[in-house]
Coordinates of C-alpha atoms in Angstrom, one line a residue:
Chain A
M488 CA 26.2 -104.4 49.5
R489 CA 22.5 -103.7 48.4
R490 CA 23.8 -100.4 47.1
V491 CA 26.6 -102.0 45.0
E492 CA 24.4 -104.7 43.5
L493 CA 21.7 -102.1 42.5
A494 CA 24.7 -99.6 41.2
K495 CA 25.8 -102.9 39.2
K496 CA 22.1 -103.5 38.0
V497 CA 21.4 -99.9 36.8
L498 CA 24.7 -99.6 34.8
S499 CA 24.2 -103.3 33.4
E500 CA 20.5 -102.3 32.1
N501 CA 22.3 -99.0 30.7
A502 CA 24.9 -101.1 29.0
R503 CA 22.1 -103.3 27.3
L504 CA 20.4 -100.3 26.2
A505 CA 23.5 -98.6 24.8
A506 CA 24.6 -101.7 23.0
E507 CA 21.1 -101.5 21.2
L508 CA 21.8 -97.8 20.2
R509 CA 25.2 -98.5 19.2
E510 CA 23.9 -101.3 16.8
R511 CA 21.4 -98.8 15.6
F512 CA 23.9 -96.1 14.9
H513 CA 26.0 -98.8 13.0
Q514 CA 23.3 -100.0 10.7
N515 CA 22.3 -96.3 9.8
G516 CA 26.1 -95.2 9.2
V517 CA 25.9 -92.7 12.1
L518 CA 28.9 -91.4 13.9
C519 CA 27.9 -90.5 17.2
L520 CA 30.3 -88.6 19.4
N521 CA 29.8 -88.0 23.3
L522 CA 31.2 -84.9 24.6
V523 CA 32.5 -84.7 28.3
S524 CA 34.1 -82.1 30.3
S525 CA 33.9 -79.9 33.3
P526 CA 31.4 -77.3 33.5
G527 CA 32.6 -74.2 31.3
S528 CA 35.4 -75.9 29.5
G529 CA 33.9 -75.0 26.1
K530 CA 31.7 -78.0 24.9
T531 CA 29.0 -75.7 23.8
S532 CA 31.2 -73.3 22.1
L533 CA 33.1 -76.0 20.4
L534 CA 29.8 -77.4 18.9
E535 CA 29.0 -73.6 18.0
Q536 CA 32.1 -73.3 16.0
T537 CA 31.7 -76.8 14.5
L538 CA 28.1 -76.4 13.3
A539 CA 29.1 -72.8 11.9
R540 CA 31.5 -74.4 9.8
L541 CA 29.7 -77.3 8.3
P542 CA 27.9 -76.9 4.8
Q543 CA 24.1 -76.5 5.4
K544 CA 23.8 -79.9 3.4
S545 CA 25.6 -81.9 6.4
R546 CA 23.3 -84.5 7.9
V547 CA 24.1 -83.6 11.4
A548 CA 22.2 -83.3 14.7
V549 CA 22.8 -82.6 18.4
L550 CA 21.5 -83.7 21.5
T551 CA 22.6 -81.6 24.6
G552 CA 22.3 -82.3 28.1
D553 CA 21.9 -80.0 31.2
L554 CA 20.6 -80.1 34.6
Q555 CA 18.0 -77.5 34.5
T556 CA 18.2 -75.0 31.6
E557 CA 17.6 -75.1 27.6
N558 CA 20.2 -72.4 26.9
D559 CA 22.5 -74.6 25.3
A560 CA 19.9 -75.9 22.7
I561 CA 19.0 -72.4 22.1
R562 CA 22.6 -71.1 21.4
L563 CA 23.0 -74.4 19.0
S564 CA 19.9 -73.9 17.3
H565 CA 20.8 -70.9 15.2
F566 CA 22.9 -73.0 12.8
G567 CA 19.8 -74.7 10.9
F568 CA 20.5 -78.2 12.1
P569 CA 18.4 -80.2 14.5
V570 CA 19.0 -79.7 18.1
K571 CA 17.3 -81.2 21.2
Q572 CA 17.6 -80.4 24.7
I573 CA 18.0 -83.1 27.4
T574 CA 17.0 -81.4 30.9
T575 CA 18.1 -84.1 33.7
G576 CA 16.2 -82.4 36.4
G577 CA 19.5 -82.4 38.7
T578 CA 20.9 -86.0 37.4
C579 CA 24.5 -85.6 37.1
H580 CA 25.1 -87.4 33.5
L581 CA 23.2 -88.4 30.4
D582 CA 22.3 -92.3 30.3
A583 CA 21.3 -94.4 27.4
G584 CA 17.5 -94.2 28.2
M585 CA 17.6 -90.5 27.7
I586 CA 19.5 -90.9 24.5
D587 CA 17.0 -93.4 23.2
H588 CA 14.0 -91.4 24.5
H589 CA 15.0 -88.2 22.6
L590 CA 16.1 -89.9 19.6
A591 CA 12.4 -91.4 19.1
D592 CA 11.1 -88.9 16.6
W593 CA 14.3 -88.6 14.6
D594 CA 14.9 -91.0 11.8
L595 CA 18.8 -92.2 12.1
A596 CA 18.7 -92.9 8.5
D597 CA 18.7 -88.9 7.8
L598 CA 21.9 -88.4 9.8
D599 CA 25.6 -88.9 9.2
V600 CA 26.7 -87.4 12.6
L601 CA 25.1 -87.2 16.1
F602 CA 26.8 -84.8 18.8
I603 CA 26.0 -85.6 22.3
E604 CA 26.8 -82.8 24.7
N605 CA 26.8 -84.4 28.0
V606 CA 26.1 -82.8 31.5
G607 CA 29.0 -80.6 32.7
N608 CA 31.0 -83.1 35.0
L609 CA 34.2 -84.9 34.7
V610 CA 33.3 -87.8 36.7
C611 CA 30.0 -89.2 36.4
P612 CA 29.5 -89.4 32.5
S613 CA 32.4 -91.7 32.3
S614 CA 30.5 -94.6 33.7
Y615 CA 27.5 -94.2 31.0
D616 CA 27.8 -95.7 27.9
L617 CA 25.4 -94.0 25.5
G618 CA 26.1 -96.2 22.4
E619 CA 28.4 -93.6 20.9
E620 CA 31.2 -94.4 18.8
A621 CA 33.8 -92.3 20.6
K622 CA 34.0 -90.5 23.7
I623 CA 35.7 -86.9 23.4
V624 CA 36.9 -85.3 26.6
L625 CA 37.5 -81.3 26.7
L626 CA 39.8 -79.6 29.0
S627 CA 40.5 -76.1 28.9
V628 CA 43.9 -74.8 29.5
T629 CA 42.8 -72.9 32.6
E630 CA 41.9 -76.0 34.2
G631 CA 45.4 -77.3 34.8
E632 CA 47.4 -80.1 33.2
D633 CA 47.3 -82.3 36.2
K634 CA 43.7 -83.2 35.2
P635 CA 44.0 -86.4 33.6
L636 CA 45.9 -87.9 36.7
K637 CA 43.1 -86.8 38.9
Y638 CA 40.1 -87.7 36.6
P639 CA 41.7 -90.9 34.9
S640 CA 38.5 -92.6 34.0
I641 CA 37.2 -90.3 31.5
F642 CA 40.7 -89.7 29.7
F643 CA 41.1 -93.4 30.0
K644 CA 37.9 -93.9 28.0
S645 CA 37.9 -91.0 25.4
E646 CA 39.7 -91.4 21.9
V647 CA 40.5 -87.7 21.9
A648 CA 41.3 -85.3 24.6
I649 CA 40.6 -81.6 23.1
I650 CA 42.5 -79.1 24.9
T651 CA 40.3 -75.8 24.7
K652 CA 40.8 -72.1 25.3
M653 CA 44.2 -72.3 23.8
D654 CA 44.2 -68.1 23.4
L655 CA 44.6 -68.1 27.2
L656 CA 47.8 -70.2 27.2
P657 CA 50.0 -67.1 27.7
Y658 CA 48.2 -66.1 30.8
V659 CA 48.0 -69.0 32.8
P660 CA 50.7 -71.6 34.3
F661 CA 49.6 -74.8 32.2
D662 CA 52.6 -76.8 31.2
M663 CA 51.2 -78.4 27.6
E664 CA 54.2 -81.3 27.6
K665 CA 53.2 -82.3 31.1
L666 CA 49.6 -82.4 30.1
I667 CA 50.5 -84.7 27.0
E668 CA 52.5 -86.7 29.4
N669 CA 49.9 -87.2 32.1
A670 CA 47.1 -88.1 29.2
N671 CA 49.5 -90.5 28.0
T672 CA 50.1 -92.0 31.4
V673 CA 46.5 -92.5 31.8
H674 CA 45.6 -93.7 28.0
P675 CA 48.8 -94.4 26.1
G676 CA 48.2 -92.9 22.6
I677 CA 45.5 -90.8 23.3
Q678 CA 44.9 -88.3 20.4
I679 CA 45.2 -84.6 21.5
L680 CA 43.9 -81.5 19.6
K681 CA 44.5 -78.1 20.7
V682 CA 41.7 -75.6 19.9
S683 CA 40.7 -72.0 20.5
C684 CA 36.9 -71.0 19.7
A685 CA 37.8 -67.6 20.2
T686 CA 40.8 -67.4 17.5
G687 CA 39.6 -70.6 15.1
E688 CA 43.0 -72.3 16.0
G689 CA 42.8 -76.1 15.5
L690 CA 38.9 -76.4 14.3
N691 CA 39.8 -77.5 11.0
A692 CA 42.0 -80.4 12.4
W693 CA 38.9 -81.1 14.7
L694 CA 36.8 -81.2 11.5
D695 CA 39.1 -83.3 9.6
W696 CA 39.4 -85.6 12.3
I697 CA 35.3 -85.8 12.5
E698 CA 35.3 -86.7 8.7
M699 CA 38.0 -89.3 9.0
R700 CA 36.1 -90.9 11.7
R701 CA 32.8 -90.4 9.8
E702 CA 34.3 -92.3 6.8
K703 CA 35.3 -95.3 8.9
V704 CA 31.8 -95.6 10.2
S705 CA 30.1 -95.2 6.7
P706 CA 32.8 -95.6 3.9
S707 CA 30.6 -96.2 1.1
R708 CA 28.4 -92.9 1.9
A709 CA 28.9 -90.2 -0.5
V710 CA 28.2 -87.1 1.1
A711 CA 30.9 -85.8 3.2
I712 CA 30.1 -83.4 6.2
T713 CA 32.9 -81.1 5.1
Chain B
M825 CA 11.5 -97.2 42.2
R826 CA 13.7 -99.3 44.2
R827 CA 16.5 -97.2 43.1
V828 CA 14.6 -94.0 44.4
E829 CA 14.1 -95.6 47.7
L830 CA 17.6 -96.7 48.1
A831 CA 19.0 -93.2 47.2
K832 CA 16.8 -91.8 49.8
K833 CA 18.0 -94.2 52.2
V834 CA 21.7 -93.3 51.4
L835 CA 20.9 -89.9 51.9
S836 CA 19.1 -90.0 54.9
E837 CA 21.9 -91.9 56.8
N838 CA 24.1 -89.2 55.3
A839 CA 22.0 -86.5 56.8
R840 CA 22.0 -88.5 60.2
L841 CA 25.6 -88.9 60.2
A842 CA 26.3 -85.2 59.0
A843 CA 24.0 -83.9 62.0
E844 CA 26.3 -85.7 64.6
L845 CA 29.3 -84.1 62.9
R846 CA 27.5 -80.8 63.1
E847 CA 26.9 -81.1 66.8
R848 CA 30.7 -82.2 67.3
F849 CA 31.7 -79.2 65.3
H850 CA 29.4 -76.9 67.5
Q851 CA 30.8 -78.4 70.8
N852 CA 34.2 -77.7 69.9
G853 CA 33.8 -74.3 68.5
V854 CA 34.9 -75.5 65.0
L855 CA 34.0 -73.4 61.9
C856 CA 33.7 -76.4 59.3
L857 CA 33.8 -75.0 55.6
N858 CA 33.0 -77.3 52.4
L859 CA 34.7 -75.9 49.3
V860 CA 32.8 -77.1 46.1
S861 CA 33.6 -76.4 42.4
S862 CA 34.2 -77.6 39.1
P863 CA 37.5 -79.4 38.6
G864 CA 40.1 -76.5 38.1
S865 CA 38.3 -73.6 39.4
G866 CA 41.2 -73.3 42.1
K867 CA 40.0 -74.8 45.4
T868 CA 43.5 -76.1 46.4
S869 CA 45.1 -72.8 44.9
L870 CA 42.8 -70.8 47.4
L871 CA 43.7 -73.3 50.2
E872 CA 47.3 -72.7 49.4
Q873 CA 47.0 -68.9 49.5
T874 CA 44.7 -69.1 52.7
L875 CA 47.3 -71.5 54.6
A876 CA 50.3 -69.0 53.6
R877 CA 48.6 -66.0 55.1
L878 CA 47.7 -67.7 58.5
P879 CA 50.0 -67.1 61.6
Q880 CA 51.8 -70.3 62.4
K881 CA 49.7 -70.5 65.8
S882 CA 46.4 -70.8 63.8
R883 CA 44.3 -74.0 64.9
V884 CA 43.3 -74.8 61.2
A885 CA 43.1 -78.2 59.4
V886 CA 42.5 -79.4 55.9
L887 CA 40.5 -82.6 54.7
T888 CA 40.9 -82.8 51.0
G889 CA 39.0 -85.0 48.5
D890 CA 40.2 -86.5 45.4
L891 CA 39.2 -89.5 43.1
Q892 CA 42.6 -90.9 42.8
T893 CA 45.6 -88.9 43.7
E894 CA 47.2 -87.5 46.8
N895 CA 48.5 -84.3 44.9
D896 CA 46.3 -81.8 46.7
A897 CA 47.3 -83.1 50.3
I898 CA 51.1 -82.9 49.0
R899 CA 50.4 -79.3 47.8
L900 CA 48.8 -78.1 51.1
S901 CA 51.2 -79.9 53.6
H902 CA 53.8 -77.4 53.0
F903 CA 52.6 -74.8 55.2
G904 CA 52.9 -76.7 58.5
F905 CA 49.1 -77.5 59.2
P906 CA 47.5 -80.8 59.8
V907 CA 46.3 -82.0 56.1
K908 CA 44.7 -85.1 55.4
Q909 CA 43.9 -86.7 51.9
I910 CA 40.4 -88.3 51.4
T911 CA 40.8 -90.6 48.1
T912 CA 37.1 -91.7 47.0
G913 CA 38.5 -94.3 44.5
G914 CA 36.1 -92.7 41.9
T915 CA 33.2 -91.6 44.0
C916 CA 32.1 -88.1 42.8
H917 CA 31.9 -86.6 46.1
L918 CA 32.9 -86.7 49.7
D919 CA 30.1 -88.1 52.1
A920 CA 29.7 -87.5 56.0
G921 CA 31.0 -91.2 56.5
M922 CA 34.3 -90.2 55.1
I923 CA 34.7 -87.1 57.0
D924 CA 33.8 -88.9 60.2
H925 CA 36.5 -91.6 59.2
H926 CA 39.4 -89.3 58.5
L927 CA 38.6 -87.1 61.5
A928 CA 39.0 -90.3 63.8
D929 CA 42.6 -89.4 64.9
W930 CA 42.4 -85.5 65.2
D931 CA 40.8 -83.9 68.6
L932 CA 38.4 -81.4 67.2
A933 CA 39.1 -79.6 70.7
D934 CA 42.5 -78.5 69.0
L935 CA 40.9 -76.8 66.2
D936 CA 39.4 -73.4 65.2
V937 CA 38.7 -73.9 61.5
L938 CA 38.4 -77.1 59.4
F939 CA 38.3 -76.8 55.5
I940 CA 37.1 -79.5 53.4
E941 CA 38.0 -79.6 49.8
N942 CA 35.5 -81.7 47.9
V943 CA 35.9 -83.6 44.8
G944 CA 36.0 -81.3 41.6
N945 CA 32.3 -81.7 40.7
L946 CA 29.5 -79.0 40.6
V947 CA 26.7 -81.5 40.7
C948 CA 26.9 -84.4 43.2
P949 CA 28.7 -82.6 46.2
S950 CA 25.6 -80.5 46.5
S951 CA 23.7 -83.4 47.5
Y952 CA 25.9 -84.5 50.5
D953 CA 26.0 -82.5 53.7
L954 CA 29.0 -83.0 55.5
G955 CA 28.1 -81.4 58.7
E956 CA 29.8 -78.1 57.5
E957 CA 28.8 -74.7 59.0
A958 CA 28.7 -73.4 55.4
K959 CA 29.3 -74.4 52.0
I960 CA 31.5 -72.2 49.6
V961 CA 31.0 -72.6 45.8
L962 CA 34.2 -71.5 43.5
L963 CA 33.6 -70.4 39.9
S964 CA 36.3 -69.3 37.7
V965 CA 35.7 -66.3 35.3
T966 CA 36.7 -68.7 32.3
E967 CA 33.8 -70.9 33.3
G968 CA 31.2 -68.3 32.1
E969 CA 28.5 -66.1 34.3
D970 CA 25.7 -68.5 33.1
K971 CA 26.7 -71.3 35.7
P972 CA 24.5 -70.4 38.4
L973 CA 21.6 -71.0 36.2
K974 CA 22.8 -74.3 34.9
Y975 CA 24.2 -75.6 38.4
P976 CA 21.3 -74.0 40.6
S977 CA 21.7 -76.5 43.3
I978 CA 25.0 -75.7 44.7
F979 CA 24.5 -72.0 44.3
F980 CA 21.4 -72.3 46.3
K981 CA 23.0 -74.2 49.1
S982 CA 26.1 -72.0 49.3
E983 CA 26.7 -69.3 51.7
V984 CA 29.5 -67.5 49.6
A985 CA 30.3 -67.7 46.0
I986 CA 33.9 -67.1 45.3
I987 CA 34.8 -66.0 41.9
T988 CA 38.1 -66.9 41.2
K989 CA 41.0 -66.2 38.5
M990 CA 40.0 -62.4 38.5
D991 CA 43.4 -61.9 36.7
L992 CA 42.0 -63.4 33.8
L993 CA 39.0 -61.1 33.6
P994 CA 40.3 -59.1 30.7
Y995 CA 40.9 -62.2 28.3
V996 CA 37.4 -63.7 28.8
P997 CA 33.8 -62.8 27.8
F998 CA 32.6 -62.8 31.3
D999 CA 30.0 -60.6 32.5
M1000 CA 30.4 -59.9 36.0
E1001 CA 27.1 -57.8 36.4
K1002 CA 25.2 -60.9 34.7
L1003 CA 26.9 -63.3 37.1
I1004 CA 25.6 -61.3 40.0
E1005 CA 22.4 -61.2 38.6
N1006 CA 22.3 -64.9 37.8
A1007 CA 23.7 -66.1 41.2
N1008 CA 21.1 -63.9 43.0
T1009 CA 18.3 -65.3 41.0
V1010 CA 19.1 -68.7 42.3
H1011 CA 19.9 -67.6 46.0
P1012 CA 18.9 -64.0 46.6
G1013 CA 21.4 -62.3 48.8
I1014 CA 24.3 -64.8 48.2
Q1015 CA 27.6 -63.4 49.2
I1016 CA 30.0 -62.8 46.4
L1017 CA 33.9 -62.8 46.9
K1018 CA 36.0 -61.8 43.8
V1019 CA 39.9 -63.1 44.3
S1020 CA 42.8 -64.1 42.4
C1021 CA 45.5 -66.3 43.9
A1022 CA 48.0 -65.1 41.0
T1023 CA 47.8 -61.3 42.2
G1024 CA 46.4 -61.8 45.7
E1025 CA 43.3 -59.8 44.9
G1026 CA 40.3 -60.2 47.3
L1027 CA 42.4 -62.6 49.6
N1028 CA 42.4 -60.3 52.5
A1029 CA 38.3 -60.0 52.4
W1030 CA 38.2 -63.9 52.2
L1031 CA 40.4 -64.2 55.3
D1032 CA 38.0 -61.4 57.2
W1033 CA 35.0 -63.3 56.3
I1034 CA 36.4 -66.6 57.5
E1035 CA 37.4 -64.6 60.9
M1036 CA 33.9 -63.0 61.0
R1037 CA 32.2 -66.4 60.6
R1038 CA 34.8 -68.1 63.0
E1039 CA 33.5 -65.5 65.7
K1040 CA 30.0 -66.3 65.3
V1041 CA 30.8 -70.2 65.8
S1042 CA 33.1 -69.4 68.9
P1043 CA 32.6 -65.9 70.2
S1044 CA 34.3 -66.6 73.4
R1045 CA 37.6 -68.0 71.9
A1046 CA 40.5 -65.6 72.4
V1047 CA 43.0 -66.9 69.7
A1048 CA 41.9 -65.4 66.3
I1049 CA 43.2 -67.0 63.0
T1050 CA 44.2 -63.7 61.6

């Protein structure tokens, strides 16, 4: 019982801090997106392709989480936008305190979009609100169409499911209709985008979605990201 | 600090129970293998192909973990061996207590090999000893050769790394030499097996490894599993 009470306390402290972050994002008109997936589903690749397509004037930044390495920040730093690595030292998820800490020397008034790349884990990150406007779950076609049923929490909490590695579809037994059915069973109406970072398929639709969502957060802002 | 102390207490209670399980496995000459990977790397597929190749007389059983569904136990029950689902209800890993509980009505004296399929998660299961003889980490070629460096704990603790979905190698930018280098950086001498459940590649080597390992645990037992 002590364990349950303590877990509740940790999560309620996280929720309090996440609410503060969300308020700061809103005040500054920042669209904050929290990307969650299994290891190797392509979060970093999607962010690389996203940053590569944004005009240099875009006011975009990335916080990227990992257990140990700084590899993802190195990969993402080539595009000229601010990028910071959050190394969790083994912790299986990002939490609101880590986001708050790593934002300390950035001025949110300078940003339109903040991407957060969570630790590769389809389970634990779904329990930790980071103050984001929306969670985005990524699932590659090689992982199987059953995953929304097996990992329902993250699919329930995500506004969009991005199906990645569409270029591998001809080579794997992935049933797209069943995936759409499974995702809608867990989260009726969830938006599904299909992308391939290898061929570029679906990336424009993803950028359009970001822009649509950014306009909702800050309708009066003149400078679009795309 | 209270959180750290409590986490230590939970882990030390788990370690105590895992030591008891390990002793029971040894007394009964049972080879217990704990399979860990990301969601969708192919743990269930590997077990399906393994069970399909075993003689019906083999004394083999499976405990399979999942957050919510019984899908994996249903898939694995077609081969005539005892299979039990452990549904964690959202918990991100199996622990020794769950194993102990689900073994209650099986007689270990009837078994030579017990496969445990952990929850799909490359992070948290590495912290929980289940009393297994060996951890086995699976990584599919679609996940990328950088994963041993990014998720070092599970690669450090696993006796074997099984590289799955080898049939997809021609279609993905996976550098096998680099993977071997990365895995050996984290765990010098780790055994690496390459398999494809689609083509059957490497499955005999995996079965040979199981038999070699089973003989070590119970050298006097006459009935081999293969």
